[in-house]
Short mmCIF file of C-alpha atoms in Angstrom, two decimals:
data_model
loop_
_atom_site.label_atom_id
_atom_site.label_comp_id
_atom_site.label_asym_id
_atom_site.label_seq_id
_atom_site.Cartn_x
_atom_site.Cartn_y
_atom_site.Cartn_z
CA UNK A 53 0.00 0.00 0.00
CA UNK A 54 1.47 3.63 -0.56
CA UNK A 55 2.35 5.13 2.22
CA UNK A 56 1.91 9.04 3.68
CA UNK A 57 3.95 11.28 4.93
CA UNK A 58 2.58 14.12 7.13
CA UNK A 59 3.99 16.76 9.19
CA UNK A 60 3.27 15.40 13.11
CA UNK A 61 2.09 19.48 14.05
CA UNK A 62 1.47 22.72 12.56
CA UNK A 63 -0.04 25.83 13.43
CA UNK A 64 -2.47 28.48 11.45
CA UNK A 65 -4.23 31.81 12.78
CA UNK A 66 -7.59 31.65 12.93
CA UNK A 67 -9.35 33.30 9.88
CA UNK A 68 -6.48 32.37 7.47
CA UNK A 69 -6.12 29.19 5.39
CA UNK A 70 -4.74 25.77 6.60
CA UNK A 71 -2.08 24.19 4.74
CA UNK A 72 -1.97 20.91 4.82
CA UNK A 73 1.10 18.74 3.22
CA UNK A 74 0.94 15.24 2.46
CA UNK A 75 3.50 13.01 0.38
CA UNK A 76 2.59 9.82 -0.94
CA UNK A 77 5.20 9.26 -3.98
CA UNK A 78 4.54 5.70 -4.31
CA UNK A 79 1.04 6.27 -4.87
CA UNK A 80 -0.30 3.85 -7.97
CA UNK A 81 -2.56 5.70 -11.17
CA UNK A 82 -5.95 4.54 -9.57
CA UNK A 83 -5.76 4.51 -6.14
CA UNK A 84 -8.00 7.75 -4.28
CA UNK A 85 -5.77 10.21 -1.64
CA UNK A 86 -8.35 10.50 1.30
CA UNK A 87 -8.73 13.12 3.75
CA UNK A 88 -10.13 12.59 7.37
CA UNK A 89 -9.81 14.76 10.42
CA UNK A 90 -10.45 13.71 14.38
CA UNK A 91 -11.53 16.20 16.99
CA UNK A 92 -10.54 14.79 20.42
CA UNK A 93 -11.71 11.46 20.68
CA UNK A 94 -14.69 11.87 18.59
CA UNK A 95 -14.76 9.72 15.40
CA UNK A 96 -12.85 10.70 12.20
CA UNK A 97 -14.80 12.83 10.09
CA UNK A 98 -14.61 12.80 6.20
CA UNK A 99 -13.30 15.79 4.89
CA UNK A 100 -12.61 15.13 0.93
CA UNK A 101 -11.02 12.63 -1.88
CA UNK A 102 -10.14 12.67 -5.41
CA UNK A 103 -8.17 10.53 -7.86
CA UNK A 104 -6.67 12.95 -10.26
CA UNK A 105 -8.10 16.26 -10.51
CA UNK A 106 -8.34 18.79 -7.84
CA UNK A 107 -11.73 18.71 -5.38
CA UNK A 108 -13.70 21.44 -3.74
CA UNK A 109 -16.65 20.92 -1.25
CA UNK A 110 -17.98 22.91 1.72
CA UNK A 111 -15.60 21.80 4.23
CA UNK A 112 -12.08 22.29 1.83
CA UNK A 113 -10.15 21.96 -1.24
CA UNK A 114 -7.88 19.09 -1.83
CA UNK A 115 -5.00 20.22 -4.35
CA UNK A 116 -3.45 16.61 -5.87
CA UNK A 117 -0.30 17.37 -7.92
CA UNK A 118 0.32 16.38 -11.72
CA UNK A 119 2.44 13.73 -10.73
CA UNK A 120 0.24 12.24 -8.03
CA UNK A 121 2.91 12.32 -5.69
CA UNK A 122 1.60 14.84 -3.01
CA UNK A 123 -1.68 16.56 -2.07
CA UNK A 124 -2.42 19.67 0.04
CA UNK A 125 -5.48 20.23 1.94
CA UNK A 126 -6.84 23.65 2.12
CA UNK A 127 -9.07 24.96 4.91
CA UNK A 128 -9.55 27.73 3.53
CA UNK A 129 -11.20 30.14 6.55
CA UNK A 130 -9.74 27.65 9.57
CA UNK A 131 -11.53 29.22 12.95
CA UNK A 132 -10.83 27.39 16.45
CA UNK A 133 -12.77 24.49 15.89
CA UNK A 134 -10.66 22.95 13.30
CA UNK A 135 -8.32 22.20 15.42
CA UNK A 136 -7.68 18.49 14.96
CA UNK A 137 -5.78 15.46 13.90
CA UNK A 138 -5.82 15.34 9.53
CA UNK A 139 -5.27 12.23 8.23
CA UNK A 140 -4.19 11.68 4.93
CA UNK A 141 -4.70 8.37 3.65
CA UNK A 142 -4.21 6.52 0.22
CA UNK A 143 -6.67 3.92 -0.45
CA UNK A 144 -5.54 0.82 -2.03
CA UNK A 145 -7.38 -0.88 -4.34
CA UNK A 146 -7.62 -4.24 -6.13
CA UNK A 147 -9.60 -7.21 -5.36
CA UNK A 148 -8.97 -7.73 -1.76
CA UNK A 149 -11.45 -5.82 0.14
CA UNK A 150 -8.98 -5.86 3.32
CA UNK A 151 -6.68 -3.64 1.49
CA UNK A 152 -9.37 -0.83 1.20
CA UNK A 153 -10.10 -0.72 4.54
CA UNK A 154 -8.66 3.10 5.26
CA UNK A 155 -5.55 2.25 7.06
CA UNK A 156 -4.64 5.45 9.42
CA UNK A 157 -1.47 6.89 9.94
CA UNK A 158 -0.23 9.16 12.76
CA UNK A 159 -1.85 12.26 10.98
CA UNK A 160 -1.04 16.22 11.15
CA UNK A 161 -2.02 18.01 14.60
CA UNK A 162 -3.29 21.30 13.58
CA UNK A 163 -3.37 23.92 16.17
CA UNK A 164 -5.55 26.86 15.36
CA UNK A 165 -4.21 29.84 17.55
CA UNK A 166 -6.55 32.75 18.13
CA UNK B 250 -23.77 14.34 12.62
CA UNK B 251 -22.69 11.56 10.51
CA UNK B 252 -25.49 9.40 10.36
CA UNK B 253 -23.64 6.22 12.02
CA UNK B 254 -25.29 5.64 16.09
CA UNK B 255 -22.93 3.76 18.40
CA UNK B 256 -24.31 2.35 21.25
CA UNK B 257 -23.37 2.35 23.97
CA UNK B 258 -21.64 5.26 24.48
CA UNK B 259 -19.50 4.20 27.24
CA UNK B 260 -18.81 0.76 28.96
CA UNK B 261 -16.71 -0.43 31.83
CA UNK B 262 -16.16 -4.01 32.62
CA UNK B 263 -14.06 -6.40 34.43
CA UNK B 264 -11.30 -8.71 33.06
CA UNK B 265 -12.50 -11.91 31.69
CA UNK B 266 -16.15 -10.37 31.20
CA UNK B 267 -17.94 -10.87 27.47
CA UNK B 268 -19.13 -7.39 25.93
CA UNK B 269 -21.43 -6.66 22.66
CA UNK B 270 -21.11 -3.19 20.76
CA UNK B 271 -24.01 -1.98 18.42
CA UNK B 272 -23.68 -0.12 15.09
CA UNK B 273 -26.16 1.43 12.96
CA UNK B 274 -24.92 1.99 9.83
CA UNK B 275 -26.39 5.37 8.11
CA UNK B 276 -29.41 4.66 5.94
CA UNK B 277 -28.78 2.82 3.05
CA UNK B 278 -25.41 1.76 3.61
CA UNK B 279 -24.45 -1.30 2.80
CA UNK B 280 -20.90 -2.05 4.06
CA UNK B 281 -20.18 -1.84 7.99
CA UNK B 282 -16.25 -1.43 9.41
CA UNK B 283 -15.07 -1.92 12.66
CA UNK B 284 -11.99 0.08 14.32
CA UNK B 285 -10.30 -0.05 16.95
CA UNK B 286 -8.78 3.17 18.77
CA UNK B 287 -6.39 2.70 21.63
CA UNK B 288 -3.80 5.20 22.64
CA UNK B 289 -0.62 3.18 21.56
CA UNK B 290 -1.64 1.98 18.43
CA UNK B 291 -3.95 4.74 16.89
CA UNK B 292 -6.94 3.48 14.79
CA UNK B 293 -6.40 -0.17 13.33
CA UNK B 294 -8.88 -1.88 11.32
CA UNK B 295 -10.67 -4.40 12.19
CA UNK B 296 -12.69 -6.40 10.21
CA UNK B 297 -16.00 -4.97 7.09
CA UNK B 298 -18.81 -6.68 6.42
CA UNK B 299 -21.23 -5.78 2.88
CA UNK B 300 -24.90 -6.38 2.72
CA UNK B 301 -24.97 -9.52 5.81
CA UNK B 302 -21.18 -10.84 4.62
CA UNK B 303 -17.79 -11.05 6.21
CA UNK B 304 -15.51 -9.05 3.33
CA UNK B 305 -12.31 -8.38 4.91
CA UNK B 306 -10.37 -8.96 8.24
CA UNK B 307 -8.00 -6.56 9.29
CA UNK B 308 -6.27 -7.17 13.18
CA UNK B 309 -8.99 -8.77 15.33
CA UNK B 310 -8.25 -10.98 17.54
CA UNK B 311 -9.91 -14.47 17.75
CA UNK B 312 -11.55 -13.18 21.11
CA UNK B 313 -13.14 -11.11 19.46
CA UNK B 314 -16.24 -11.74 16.66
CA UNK B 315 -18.63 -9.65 14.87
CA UNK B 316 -21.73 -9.82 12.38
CA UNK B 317 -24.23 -8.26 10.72
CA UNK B 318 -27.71 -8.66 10.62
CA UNK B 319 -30.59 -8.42 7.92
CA UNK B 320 -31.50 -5.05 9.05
CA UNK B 321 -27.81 -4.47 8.64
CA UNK B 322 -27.25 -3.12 11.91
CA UNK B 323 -23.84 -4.59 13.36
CA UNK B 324 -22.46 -5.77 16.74
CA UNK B 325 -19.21 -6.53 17.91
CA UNK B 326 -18.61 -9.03 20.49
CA UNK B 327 -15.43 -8.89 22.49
CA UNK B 328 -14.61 -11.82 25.02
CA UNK B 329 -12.62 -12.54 27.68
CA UNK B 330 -11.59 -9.05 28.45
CA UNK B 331 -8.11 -7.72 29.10
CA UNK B 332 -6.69 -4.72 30.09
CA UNK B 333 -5.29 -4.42 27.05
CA UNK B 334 -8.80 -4.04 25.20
CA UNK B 335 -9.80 -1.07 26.81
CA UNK B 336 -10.06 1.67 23.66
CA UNK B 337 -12.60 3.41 21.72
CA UNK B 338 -14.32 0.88 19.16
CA UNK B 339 -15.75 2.97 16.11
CA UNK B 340 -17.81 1.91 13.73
CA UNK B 341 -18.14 3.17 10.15
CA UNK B 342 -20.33 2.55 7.06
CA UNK B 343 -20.57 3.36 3.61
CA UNK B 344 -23.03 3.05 0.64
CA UNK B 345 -20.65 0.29 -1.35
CA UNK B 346 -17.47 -1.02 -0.72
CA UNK B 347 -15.43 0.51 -3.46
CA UNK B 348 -13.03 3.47 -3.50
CA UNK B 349 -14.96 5.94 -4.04
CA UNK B 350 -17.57 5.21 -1.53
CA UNK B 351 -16.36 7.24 1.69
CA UNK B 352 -16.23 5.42 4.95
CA UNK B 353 -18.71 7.75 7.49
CA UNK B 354 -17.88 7.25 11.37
CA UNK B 355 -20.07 6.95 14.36
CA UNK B 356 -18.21 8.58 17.44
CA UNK B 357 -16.83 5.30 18.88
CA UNK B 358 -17.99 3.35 21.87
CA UNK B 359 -15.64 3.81 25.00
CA UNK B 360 -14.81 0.17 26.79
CA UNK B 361 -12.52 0.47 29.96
CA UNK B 362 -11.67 -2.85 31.33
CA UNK B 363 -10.81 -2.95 34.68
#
């Protein structure tokens, strides 16, 4: 499965956007980059995916680079209460279902300061 | 609110002791995932069942079981407790079981085992 690499912290003023990195350069042509987040100890949340092309929805934009290789998640207003845990997952495909079970990492801790 | 009800929210039991969790996947979902949450080994995947079927096992332990019934509500049954199994269980469900059918989360059923 390709792995992710995400920074373990970062930090963003509230009112401007969140940045958030993710490598995965072994990534394969059809597998999805996934985006979850975790509040506390509340379940993960779905943020966003895509395959190829960049995604927008009400929550963020997920920018995926030509070469598939990394993605950036974009909050783009972050306030207090997106302060949270992002996960960025790639999800494998094929015919063994096992292997598309989202398999977290350690994730980004994003502090929103005031 | 993601649609997925946990139940129940919190549960504290001895060592040795036999435990059920309940999931209600969000309406018309078909596929049900189980994950485990403990604080040394972040969220690790269980095992998914589609439409009443065992599809794919993840790390569960052989104490531990699960199913899913015709209303396709799920349950987890954990047996002979140990210490070790105290963690938030969280439950997850999506419409199909492909890649591009998000996994939604319930927030998680607390088990201490004391």
């Amino acid at each position: 499965d390709a792995k992710t690499t995400q920074p373990p912290s970062m930090d963003c003023a509230e009112g401007r956007a969140a940045n958030l990195p993710c490598n995965h350069s072994t990534i394969s042509g059809n597998e999805y980059v996934y985006w979850y987040r975790q509040i506390h100890s509340q379940g993960p949340q779905y943020i966003i995916h895509g395959l190829k092309n960049n995604e927008t929805n009400e929550m963020a934009s997920l920018i995926i680079t030509e070469d598939r290789k990394s993605s950036t998640l974009i909050l783009p207003h972050a306030t207090l209460r997106d302060t949270a845990v992002y996960y960025c997952i790639v999800r494998a495909r094929g015919r063994d279902t096992g292997r598309r079970a989202l398999t977290f990492g350690s994730g980004t801790r994003l502090q929103v300061q005031p | 609110d993601s649609g997925v009800t946990q139940t129940p929210k919190h549960l504290i039991t001895a060592t040795g002791q036999r435990v059920t969790l309940r999931c209600s996947p969000r309406s018309g979902d078909l596929s049900v995932y189980w994950y485990q949450q403990s604080l040394d080994q972040g969220l690790q995947f269980l095992i998914q069942y589609y439409n009443g079927e065992e599809r794919a096992k993840g790390n569960i332990l052989e104490r531990f079981s699960a199913q899913q019934f015709p209303d396709l509500h799920s349950e987890l049954n954990l047996s002979s407790l140990e210490l070790g199994d105290s963690a938030l269980y969280f439950c997850a469900s999506s419409v199909g079981q492909g890649d591009n059918s998000p996994l939604h989360f319930g927030n998680g059923t607390r088990l201490t085992v004391t």
